Amino acid sequence: MIVFPNCKINLGLHITRKRPDGFHDLETVFYPLPVTDALEVLSDSTALQFESSGIAVPGNTADNLCVKAFHLLQQDFPALPLVNIHLLKNIPIGAGLGGGSSDAAFMLQLLNQKFQLGIGEAALVDYAARLGSDCPFFIVNKPCYATGRGEIMETVALDLSGYSFLLVHPGIHVNTGWAFQQLTPKAATYSLRELIGQPVETWKGIMTNDFEAPVFQAHPVLAEIKEEMYKGGAVYATMSGSGSAVLGIFPKNKIADILWDASYRVFTIR
């Protein structure tokens, strides 16, 4: 069985409070985009196996979120058959696009469907939250206004199909833990839930990502990419999550023909 975990972007991101448990409260709007990995699971295995291709996946196999997702379900479903997992990695890592979180959430859903475990959406969201703060979004996988660690979600009527998207990743890996350490949490001065109801053309200069200031200071090329998008006609541009992918929203089928460095990974969604 094969599924295609997609990425997400953040439309605005405010870090509002550091919690007693060490996590942070945030406010953001998650929006799914069709840049995908491919995740395949085969049963009839004598041992749990994981392999990957495409972009190199760092770390030990035991720490991979797909493997952790399997073990998490196995705790409650001990008869869960062992499987072979193959991940074709295409979503850039450390880019603020939620690729690993998406893989984990899709793994939960794949196992639930393949082995008819009967787990409802609310329970899948709970499992996903135990794997990572962004994981629950990919169970819902619709535009959402999110608070808490990102797991408190409210679907919103946000349809950006009338626009085209440009994602640029220059190969920089931003450590999320480091990025959080650069911030001083503060209450937002406006509500993202209200702002996304306004025309996209009004977002520039108002909708912000708190991570941009420290990450752009550490990696000035990201600010340059964002500026190039505005010069090329983007109606709104932002860094996604804690970076380092930069997103531009353009009028439909009017993505600028910008000459990017050959080492950059560039995705267009028309």
PDB file of C-alpha atoms in Angstrom:
ATOM      1  CA  MET A   1       0.000   0.000   0.000  1.00  0.00           C
ATOM      2  CA  ILE A   2       1.391   3.404  -0.931  1.00  0.00           C
ATOM      3  CA  VAL A   3       0.443   6.927   0.158  1.00  0.00           C
ATOM      4  CA  PHE A   4       1.839  10.353  -0.654  1.00  0.00           C
ATOM      5  CA  PRO A   5       2.469  12.522   2.434  1.00  0.00           C
ATOM      6  CA  ASN A   6       2.202  16.190   1.493  1.00  0.00           C
ATOM      7  CA  CYS A   7       3.865  19.259   2.945  1.00  0.00           C
ATOM      8  CA  LYS A   8       2.336  22.242   4.730  1.00  0.00           C
ATOM      9  CA  ILE A   9       3.063  25.941   4.845  1.00  0.00           C
ATOM     10  CA  ASN A  10       2.469  28.412   7.656  1.00  0.00           C
ATOM     11  CA  LEU A  11       0.517  31.538   6.828  1.00  0.00           C
ATOM     12  CA  GLY A  12       1.683  33.686   9.706  1.00  0.00           C
ATOM     13  CA  LEU A  13       3.244  32.262  12.858  1.00  0.00           C
ATOM     14  CA  HIS A  14       3.219  33.819  16.322  1.00  0.00           C
ATOM     15  CA  ILE A  15       4.954  32.353  19.355  1.00  0.00           C
ATOM     16  CA  THR A  16       2.850  33.609  22.240  1.00  0.00           C
ATOM     17  CA  ARG A  17       4.053  31.850  25.397  1.00  0.00           C
ATOM     18  CA  LYS A  18       6.624  29.432  26.785  1.00  0.00           C
ATOM     19  CA  ARG A  19       4.779  26.772  28.741  1.00  0.00           C
ATOM     20  CA  PRO A  20       5.796  25.136  32.030  1.00  0.00           C
ATOM     21  CA  ASP A  21       6.330  21.850  30.129  1.00  0.00           C
ATOM     22  CA  GLY A  22       9.036  23.478  27.993  1.00  0.00           C
ATOM     23  CA  PHE A  23       6.941  23.662  24.842  1.00  0.00           C
ATOM     24  CA  HIS A  24       5.622  26.902  23.346  1.00  0.00           C
ATOM     25  CA  ASP A  25       2.114  28.084  22.614  1.00  0.00           C
ATOM     26  CA  LEU A  26       1.693  29.415  19.113  1.00  0.00           C
ATOM     27  CA  GLU A  27      -0.835  30.801  16.687  1.00  0.00           C
ATOM     28  CA  THR A  28      -0.654  29.931  13.012  1.00  0.00           C
ATOM     29  CA  VAL A  29      -2.629  28.946   9.944  1.00  0.00           C
ATOM     30  CA  PHE A  30      -1.606  25.648   8.373  1.00  0.00           C
ATOM     31  CA  TYR A  31      -2.243  25.219   4.664  1.00  0.00           C
ATOM     32  CA  PRO A  32      -1.511  21.962   2.759  1.00  0.00           C
ATOM     33  CA  LEU A  33       0.368  21.966  -0.534  1.00  0.00           C
ATOM     34  CA  PRO A  34       0.868  19.077  -2.998  1.00  0.00           C
ATOM     35  CA  VAL A  35       4.637  18.699  -2.670  1.00  0.00           C
ATOM     36  CA  THR A  36       4.882  15.089  -1.523  1.00  0.00           C
ATOM     37  CA  ASP A  37       6.978  12.197  -0.328  1.00  0.00           C
ATOM     38  CA  ALA A  38       5.992   8.606  -1.166  1.00  0.00           C
ATOM     39  CA  LEU A  39       5.482   6.105   1.655  1.00  0.00           C
ATOM     40  CA  GLU A  40       5.014   2.393   0.931  1.00  0.00           C
ATOM     41  CA  VAL A  41       4.245  -0.357   3.438  1.00  0.00           C
ATOM     42  CA  LEU A  42       4.403  -4.064   2.613  1.00  0.00           C
ATOM     43  CA  SER A  43       3.205  -6.754   5.009  1.00  0.00           C
ATOM     44  CA  ASP A  44       4.282 -10.416   5.300  1.00  0.00           C
ATOM     45  CA  SER A  45       7.529  -9.367   6.909  1.00  0.00           C
ATOM     46  CA  THR A  46       9.437 -11.317   9.558  1.00  0.00           C
ATOM     47  CA  ALA A  47      10.913  -8.121  11.041  1.00  0.00           C
ATOM     48  CA  LEU A  48      10.131  -4.437  11.073  1.00  0.00           C
ATOM     49  CA  GLN A  49      12.269  -2.910   8.328  1.00  0.00           C
ATOM     50  CA  PHE A  50      12.756   0.677   7.196  1.00  0.00           C
ATOM     51  CA  GLU A  51      14.604   1.986   4.175  1.00  0.00           C
ATOM     52  CA  SER A  52      14.622   5.322   2.396  1.00  0.00           C
ATOM     53  CA  SER A  53      15.676   6.811  -0.909  1.00  0.00           C
ATOM     54  CA  GLY A  54      15.702  10.274  -2.420  1.00  0.00           C
ATOM     55  CA  ILE A  55      16.876  12.955   0.009  1.00  0.00           C
ATOM     56  CA  ALA A  56      19.113  11.385   2.662  1.00  0.00           C
ATOM     57  CA  VAL A  57      17.243  10.924   5.954  1.00  0.00           C
ATOM     58  CA  PRO A  58      19.620  11.591   8.880  1.00  0.00           C
ATOM     59  CA  GLY A  59      19.669   9.748  12.193  1.00  0.00           C
ATOM     60  CA  ASN A  60      19.127   6.187  13.317  1.00  0.00           C
ATOM     61  CA  THR A  61      16.304   4.128  11.858  1.00  0.00           C
ATOM     62  CA  ALA A  62      14.804   3.658  15.327  1.00  0.00           C
ATOM     63  CA  ASP A  63      14.377   7.424  15.607  1.00  0.00           C
ATOM     64  CA  ASN A  64      12.517   7.812  12.326  1.00  0.00           C
ATOM     65  CA  LEU A  65       8.976   9.048  12.886  1.00  0.00           C
ATOM     66  CA  CYS A  66       7.499   6.382  10.607  1.00  0.00           C
ATOM     67  CA  VAL A  67       9.063   3.680  12.776  1.00  0.00           C
ATOM     68  CA  LYS A  68       7.934   5.475  15.934  1.00  0.00           C
ATOM     69  CA  ALA A  69       4.400   5.660  14.525  1.00  0.00           C
ATOM     70  CA  PHE A  70       4.399   1.883  14.025  1.00  0.00           C
ATOM     71  CA  HIS A  71       5.604   1.215  17.584  1.00  0.00           C
ATOM     72  CA  LEU A  72       3.080   3.684  18.995  1.00  0.00           C
ATOM     73  CA  LEU A  73       0.174   1.788  17.437  1.00  0.00           C
ATOM     74  CA  GLN A  74       1.740  -1.556  18.291  1.00  0.00           C
ATOM     75  CA  GLN A  75       1.471  -0.672  21.995  1.00  0.00           C
ATOM     76  CA  ASP A  76      -2.325  -0.634  21.700  1.00  0.00           C
ATOM     77  CA  PHE A  77      -2.595  -3.193  18.891  1.00  0.00           C
ATOM     78  CA  PRO A  78      -0.041  -5.896  19.794  1.00  0.00           C
ATOM     79  CA  ALA A  79      -1.227  -8.123  16.935  1.00  0.00           C
ATOM     80  CA  LEU A  80      -0.214  -5.469  14.387  1.00  0.00           C
ATOM     81  CA  PRO A  81       1.767  -7.346  11.704  1.00  0.00           C
ATOM     82  CA  LEU A  82       5.402  -6.470  11.111  1.00  0.00           C
ATOM     83  CA  VAL A  83       5.964  -4.515   7.896  1.00  0.00           C
ATOM     84  CA  ASN A  84       8.558  -3.320   5.432  1.00  0.00           C
ATOM     85  CA  ILE A  85       8.564   0.476   5.147  1.00  0.00           C
ATOM     86  CA  HIS A  86      10.027   2.362   2.210  1.00  0.00           C
ATOM     87  CA  LEU A  87      10.115   6.160   2.217  1.00  0.00           C
ATOM     88  CA  LEU A  88      10.945   8.109  -0.928  1.00  0.00           C
ATOM     89  CA  LYS A  89      11.983  11.466   0.514  1.00  0.00           C
ATOM     90  CA  ASN A  90      11.269  14.504  -1.648  1.00  0.00           C
ATOM     91  CA  ILE A  91      10.112  17.204   0.797  1.00  0.00           C
ATOM     92  CA  PRO A  92      13.220  19.088   1.985  1.00  0.00           C
ATOM     93  CA  ILE A  93      14.286  18.353   5.561  1.00  0.00           C
ATOM     94  CA  GLY A  94      14.671  21.176   8.094  1.00  0.00           C
ATOM     95  CA  ALA A  95      12.711  23.483   5.830  1.00  0.00           C
ATOM     96  CA  GLY A  96       9.627  24.321   7.903  1.00  0.00           C
ATOM     97  CA  LEU A  97       7.411  22.255   5.593  1.00  0.00           C
ATOM     98  CA  GLY A  98       6.529  19.494   8.060  1.00  0.00           C
ATOM     99  CA  GLY A  99       7.744  16.642   5.882  1.00  0.00           C
ATOM    100  CA  GLY A 100       8.712  14.312   8.731  1.00  0.00           C
ATOM    101  CA  SER A 101       5.513  15.096  10.600  1.00  0.00           C
ATOM    102  CA  SER A 102       3.501  14.356   7.483  1.00  0.00           C
ATOM    103  CA  ASP A 103       5.264  11.021   6.996  1.00  0.00           C
ATOM    104  CA  ALA A 104       4.418  10.046  10.589  1.00  0.00           C
ATOM    105  CA  ALA A 105       0.762  11.052  10.317  1.00  0.00           C
ATOM    106  CA  PHE A 106       0.320   9.276   6.984  1.00  0.00           C
ATOM    107  CA  MET A 107       1.982   6.192   8.485  1.00  0.00           C
ATOM    108  CA  LEU A 108      -0.650   6.135  11.244  1.00  0.00           C
ATOM    109  CA  GLN A 109      -3.445   6.470   8.706  1.00  0.00           C
ATOM    110  CA  LEU A 110      -1.942   3.859   6.366  1.00  0.00           C
ATOM    111  CA  LEU A 111      -1.623   1.267   9.125  1.00  0.00           C
ATOM    112  CA  ASN A 112      -5.138   2.061  10.333  1.00  0.00           C
ATOM    113  CA  GLN A 113      -6.560   1.508   6.868  1.00  0.00           C
ATOM    114  CA  LYS A 114      -4.395  -1.407   5.767  1.00  0.00           C
ATOM    115  CA  PHE A 115      -5.017  -3.481   8.880  1.00  0.00           C
ATOM    116  CA  GLN A 116      -8.553  -2.215   9.554  1.00  0.00           C
ATOM    117  CA  LEU A 117      -7.777  -1.046  13.081  1.00  0.00           C
ATOM    118  CA  GLY A 118     -10.924   1.083  13.261  1.00  0.00           C
ATOM    119  CA  ILE A 119      -9.230   4.149  14.781  1.00  0.00           C
ATOM    120  CA  GLY A 120     -11.339   7.310  14.410  1.00  0.00           C
ATOM    121  CA  GLU A 121     -10.005  10.711  13.417  1.00  0.00           C
ATOM    122  CA  ALA A 122      -9.997  12.124  16.961  1.00  0.00           C
ATOM    123  CA  ALA A 123      -7.949   9.179  18.231  1.00  0.00           C
ATOM    124  CA  LEU A 124      -5.553   9.467  15.266  1.00  0.00           C
ATOM    125  CA  VAL A 125      -5.041  13.141  16.123  1.00  0.00           C
ATOM    126  CA  ASP A 126      -4.193  12.091  19.689  1.00  0.00           C
ATOM    127  CA  TYR A 127      -1.689   9.491  18.497  1.00  0.00           C
ATOM    128  CA  ALA A 128      -0.166  12.044  16.115  1.00  0.00           C
ATOM    129  CA  ALA A 129       0.228  14.629  18.899  1.00  0.00           C
ATOM    130  CA  ARG A 130       2.399  12.128  20.773  1.00  0.00           C
ATOM    131  CA  LEU A 131       4.763  11.987  17.799  1.00  0.00           C
ATOM    132  CA  GLY A 132       5.228  15.729  17.257  1.00  0.00           C
ATOM    133  CA  SER A 133       3.569  19.128  17.416  1.00  0.00           C
ATOM    134  CA  ASP A 134       2.923  19.398  13.651  1.00  0.00           C
ATOM    135  CA  CYS A 135       1.764  15.802  13.194  1.00  0.00           C
ATOM    136  CA  PRO A 136      -1.924  16.286  14.112  1.00  0.00           C
ATOM    137  CA  PHE A 137      -2.432  18.752  11.260  1.00  0.00           C
ATOM    138  CA  PHE A 138      -1.692  16.077   8.687  1.00  0.00           C
ATOM    139  CA  ILE A 139      -4.503  13.890  10.019  1.00  0.00           C
ATOM    140  CA  VAL A 140      -6.963  16.695   9.258  1.00  0.00           C
ATOM    141  CA  ASN A 141      -4.944  17.951   6.247  1.00  0.00           C
ATOM    142  CA  LYS A 142      -7.211  20.917   5.538  1.00  0.00           C
ATOM    143  CA  PRO A 143      -6.590  24.644   6.090  1.00  0.00           C
ATOM    144  CA  CYS A 144      -6.595  25.099   9.865  1.00  0.00           C
ATOM    145  CA  TYR A 145      -6.229  27.852  12.408  1.00  0.00           C
ATOM    146  CA  ALA A 146      -4.018  26.289  15.087  1.00  0.00           C
ATOM    147  CA  THR A 147      -3.126  27.190  18.658  1.00  0.00           C
ATOM    148  CA  GLY A 148      -1.551  25.407  21.628  1.00  0.00           C
ATOM    149  CA  ARG A 149       1.488  23.496  20.372  1.00  0.00           C
ATOM    150  CA  GLY A 150      -0.283  23.382  17.015  1.00  0.00           C
ATOM    151  CA  GLU A 151      -2.528  20.482  17.974  1.00  0.00           C
ATOM    152  CA  ILE A 152      -5.595  22.604  18.804  1.00  0.00           C
ATOM    153  CA  MET A 153      -7.071  23.061  15.349  1.00  0.00           C
ATOM    154  CA  GLU A 154     -10.091  24.682  13.797  1.00  0.00           C
ATOM    155  CA  THR A 155     -10.685  24.174  10.093  1.00  0.00           C
ATOM    156  CA  VAL A 156     -11.125  27.436   8.210  1.00  0.00           C
ATOM    157  CA  ALA A 157     -12.731  28.310   4.896  1.00  0.00           C
ATOM    158  CA  LEU A 158      -9.537  29.335   3.112  1.00  0.00           C
ATOM    159  CA  ASP A 159      -9.321  28.482  -0.581  1.00  0.00           C
ATOM    160  CA  LEU A 160      -6.163  29.650  -2.357  1.00  0.00           C
ATOM    161  CA  SER A 161      -6.748  27.618  -5.518  1.00  0.00           C
ATOM    162  CA  GLY A 162      -7.072  30.896  -7.417  1.00  0.00           C
ATOM    163  CA  TYR A 163      -3.349  31.545  -6.861  1.00  0.00           C
ATOM    164  CA  SER A 164      -0.082  29.888  -7.820  1.00  0.00           C
ATOM    165  CA  PHE A 165       2.673  29.044  -5.339  1.00  0.00           C
ATOM    166  CA  LEU A 166       6.454  29.099  -5.491  1.00  0.00           C
ATOM    167  CA  LEU A 167       8.507  27.274  -2.846  1.00  0.00           C
ATOM    168  CA  VAL A 168      12.257  27.803  -2.733  1.00  0.00           C
ATOM    169  CA  HIS A 169      14.592  25.880  -0.453  1.00  0.00           C
ATOM    170  CA  PRO A 170      18.261  26.928  -0.641  1.00  0.00           C
ATOM    171  CA  GLY A 171      19.579  23.850   1.142  1.00  0.00           C
ATOM    172  CA  ILE A 172      19.894  25.506   4.544  1.00  0.00           C
ATOM    173  CA  HIS A 173      18.839  23.376   7.517  1.00  0.00           C
ATOM    174  CA  VAL A 174      17.368  25.389  10.394  1.00  0.00           C
ATOM    175  CA  ASN A 175      17.351  23.618  13.744  1.00  0.00           C
ATOM    176  CA  THR A 176      13.920  24.143  15.268  1.00  0.00           C
ATOM    177  CA  GLY A 177      15.232  24.067  18.843  1.00  0.00           C
ATOM    178  CA  TRP A 178      17.780  26.765  18.049  1.00  0.00           C
ATOM    179  CA  ALA A 179      15.117  28.876  16.340  1.00  0.00           C
ATOM    180  CA  PHE A 180      12.847  28.781  19.394  1.00  0.00           C
ATOM    181  CA  GLN A 181      15.755  29.831  21.622  1.00  0.00           C
ATOM    182  CA  GLN A 182      16.121  33.047  19.619  1.00  0.00           C
ATOM    183  CA  LEU A 183      12.567  34.208  20.402  1.00  0.00           C
ATOM    184  CA  THR A 184      10.961  36.082  23.258  1.00  0.00           C
ATOM    185  CA  PRO A 185       7.312  34.980  23.223  1.00  0.00           C
ATOM    186  CA  LYS A 186       4.774  37.789  23.124  1.00  0.00           C
ATOM    187  CA  ALA A 187       1.055  38.177  22.651  1.00  0.00           C
ATOM    188  CA  ALA A 188       0.015  38.735  19.038  1.00  0.00           C
ATOM    189  CA  THR A 189      -1.258  42.205  18.177  1.00  0.00           C
ATOM    190  CA  TYR A 190      -3.830  40.836  15.719  1.00  0.00           C
ATOM    191  CA  SER A 191      -5.680  37.593  15.080  1.00  0.00           C
ATOM    192  CA  LEU A 192      -4.539  35.428  12.201  1.00  0.00           C
ATOM    193  CA  ARG A 193      -7.997  33.883  12.120  1.00  0.00           C
ATOM    194  CA  GLU A 194      -9.439  37.273  11.205  1.00  0.00           C
ATOM    195  CA  LEU A 195      -6.635  38.301   8.856  1.00  0.00           C
ATOM    196  CA  ILE A 196      -6.882  35.240   6.602  1.00  0.00           C
ATOM    197  CA  GLY A 197     -10.459  36.259   5.878  1.00  0.00           C
ATOM    198  CA  GLN A 198      -9.098  39.380   4.171  1.00  0.00           C
ATOM    199  CA  PRO A 199      -7.874  39.406   0.542  1.00  0.00           C
ATOM    200  CA  VAL A 200      -4.411  37.863   0.118  1.00  0.00           C
ATOM    201  CA  GLU A 201      -3.213  41.131  -1.388  1.00  0.00           C
ATOM    202  CA  THR A 202      -3.657  42.809   2.023  1.00  0.00           C
ATOM    203  CA  TRP A 203      -1.434  40.334   3.912  1.00  0.00           C
ATOM    204  CA  LYS A 204       1.921  41.865   2.962  1.00  0.00           C
ATOM    205  CA  GLY A 205       3.402  43.863   5.819  1.00  0.00           C
ATOM    206  CA  ILE A 206       0.703  42.713   8.248  1.00  0.00           C
ATOM    207  CA  MET A 207       0.858  38.921   8.456  1.00  0.00           C
ATOM    208  CA  THR A 208       4.183  37.960  10.025  1.00  0.00           C
ATOM    209  CA  ASN A 209       6.249  34.954  11.053  1.00  0.00           C
ATOM    210  CA  ASP A 210       8.088  35.544  14.350  1.00  0.00           C
ATOM    211  CA  PHE A 211      10.931  33.257  13.260  1.00  0.00           C
ATOM    212  CA  GLU A 212      11.857  35.405  10.275  1.00  0.00           C
ATOM    213  CA  ALA A 213      13.860  38.045  12.176  1.00  0.00           C
ATOM    214  CA  PRO A 214      16.364  35.695  13.869  1.00  0.00           C
ATOM    215  CA  VAL A 215      16.554  33.203  11.008  1.00  0.00           C
ATOM    216  CA  PHE A 216      17.037  35.923   8.390  1.00  0.00           C
ATOM    217  CA  GLN A 217      19.768  37.452  10.541  1.00  0.00           C
ATOM    218  CA  ALA A 218      21.572  34.109  10.647  1.00  0.00           C
ATOM    219  CA  HIS A 219      20.914  33.366   6.960  1.00  0.00           C
ATOM    220  CA  PRO A 220      20.546  36.642   4.986  1.00  0.00           C
ATOM    221  CA  VAL A 221      20.047  34.745   1.725  1.00  0.00           C
ATOM    222  CA  LEU A 222      16.535  33.824   2.912  1.00  0.00           C
ATOM    223  CA  ALA A 223      15.584  37.487   3.141  1.00  0.00           C
ATOM    224  CA  GLU A 224      17.006  37.949  -0.355  1.00  0.00           C
ATOM    225  CA  ILE A 225      14.859  35.092  -1.698  1.00  0.00           C
ATOM    226  CA  LYS A 226      11.760  36.650  -0.146  1.00  0.00           C
ATOM    227  CA  GLU A 227      12.589  40.028  -1.674  1.00  0.00           C
ATOM    228  CA  GLU A 228      13.154  38.460  -5.095  1.00  0.00           C
ATOM    229  CA  MET A 229       9.679  36.963  -4.911  1.00  0.00           C
ATOM    230  CA  TYR A 230       8.148  40.364  -4.220  1.00  0.00           C
ATOM    231  CA  LYS A 231      10.153  41.890  -7.057  1.00  0.00           C
ATOM    232  CA  GLY A 232       8.818  39.102  -9.278  1.00  0.00           C
ATOM    233  CA  GLY A 233       5.201  39.932  -8.523  1.00  0.00           C
ATOM    234  CA  ALA A 234       4.309  37.865  -5.456  1.00  0.00           C
ATOM    235  CA  VAL A 235       1.270  39.236  -3.635  1.00  0.00           C
ATOM    236  CA  TYR A 236       2.510  37.669  -0.410  1.00  0.00           C
ATOM    237  CA  ALA A 237       5.781  35.988   0.585  1.00  0.00           C
ATOM    238  CA  THR A 238       6.928  34.440   3.843  1.00  0.00           C
ATOM    239  CA  MET A 239       9.247  31.905   5.388  1.00  0.00           C
ATOM    240  CA  SER A 240       7.378  28.737   6.364  1.00  0.00           C
ATOM    241  CA  GLY A 241       7.569  27.568   9.960  1.00  0.00           C
ATOM    242  CA  SER A 242      11.012  27.940  11.503  1.00  0.00           C
ATOM    243  CA  GLY A 243      12.513  27.848   8.010  1.00  0.00           C
ATOM    244  CA  SER A 244      14.243  27.652   5.740  1.00  0.00           C
ATOM    245  CA  ALA A 245      11.826  27.258   2.807  1.00  0.00           C
ATOM    246  CA  VAL A 246      10.437  30.531   1.491  1.00  0.00           C
ATOM    247  CA  LEU A 247       6.975  30.698  -0.038  1.00  0.00           C
ATOM    248  CA  GLY A 248       5.600  33.123  -2.592  1.00  0.00           C
ATOM    249  CA  ILE A 249       1.915  33.426  -3.524  1.00  0.00           C
ATOM    250  CA  PHE A 250       1.412  34.766  -7.055  1.00  0.00           C
ATOM    251  CA  PRO A 251      -1.578  35.594  -9.240  1.00  0.00           C
ATOM    252  CA  LYS A 252      -2.762  32.431 -10.990  1.00  0.00           C
ATOM    253  CA  ASN A 253      -0.222  31.182 -13.568  1.00  0.00           C
ATOM    254  CA  LYS A 254       1.906  34.305 -13.195  1.00  0.00           C
ATOM    255  CA  ILE A 255       4.889  32.940 -11.290  1.00  0.00           C
ATOM    256  CA  ALA A 256       7.929  35.055 -12.057  1.00  0.00           C
ATOM    257  CA  ASP A 257      10.716  33.485 -14.125  1.00  0.00           C
ATOM    258  CA  ILE A 258      13.436  34.076 -11.547  1.00  0.00           C
ATOM    259  CA  LEU A 259      16.922  32.658 -12.110  1.00  0.00           C
ATOM    260  CA  TRP A 260      17.659  30.860  -8.844  1.00  0.00           C
ATOM    261  CA  ASP A 261      20.966  29.346  -7.811  1.00  0.00           C
ATOM    262  CA  ALA A 262      21.296  25.891  -9.379  1.00  0.00           C
ATOM    263  CA  SER A 263      21.695  24.289  -5.928  1.00  0.00           C
ATOM    264  CA  TYR A 264      18.255  25.481  -4.755  1.00  0.00           C
ATOM    265  CA  ARG A 265      15.251  23.183  -4.768  1.00  0.00           C
ATOM    266  CA  VAL A 266      12.342  24.975  -6.409  1.00  0.00           C
ATOM    267  CA  PHE A 267       8.716  23.815  -6.472  1.00  0.00           C
ATOM    268  CA  THR A 268       5.927  25.452  -8.437  1.00  0.00           C
ATOM    269  CA  ILE A 269       2.263  24.765  -7.735  1.00  0.00           C
ATOM    270  CA  ARG A 270       0.030  26.255 -10.396  1.00  0.00           C
TER     271      ARG A 270
END
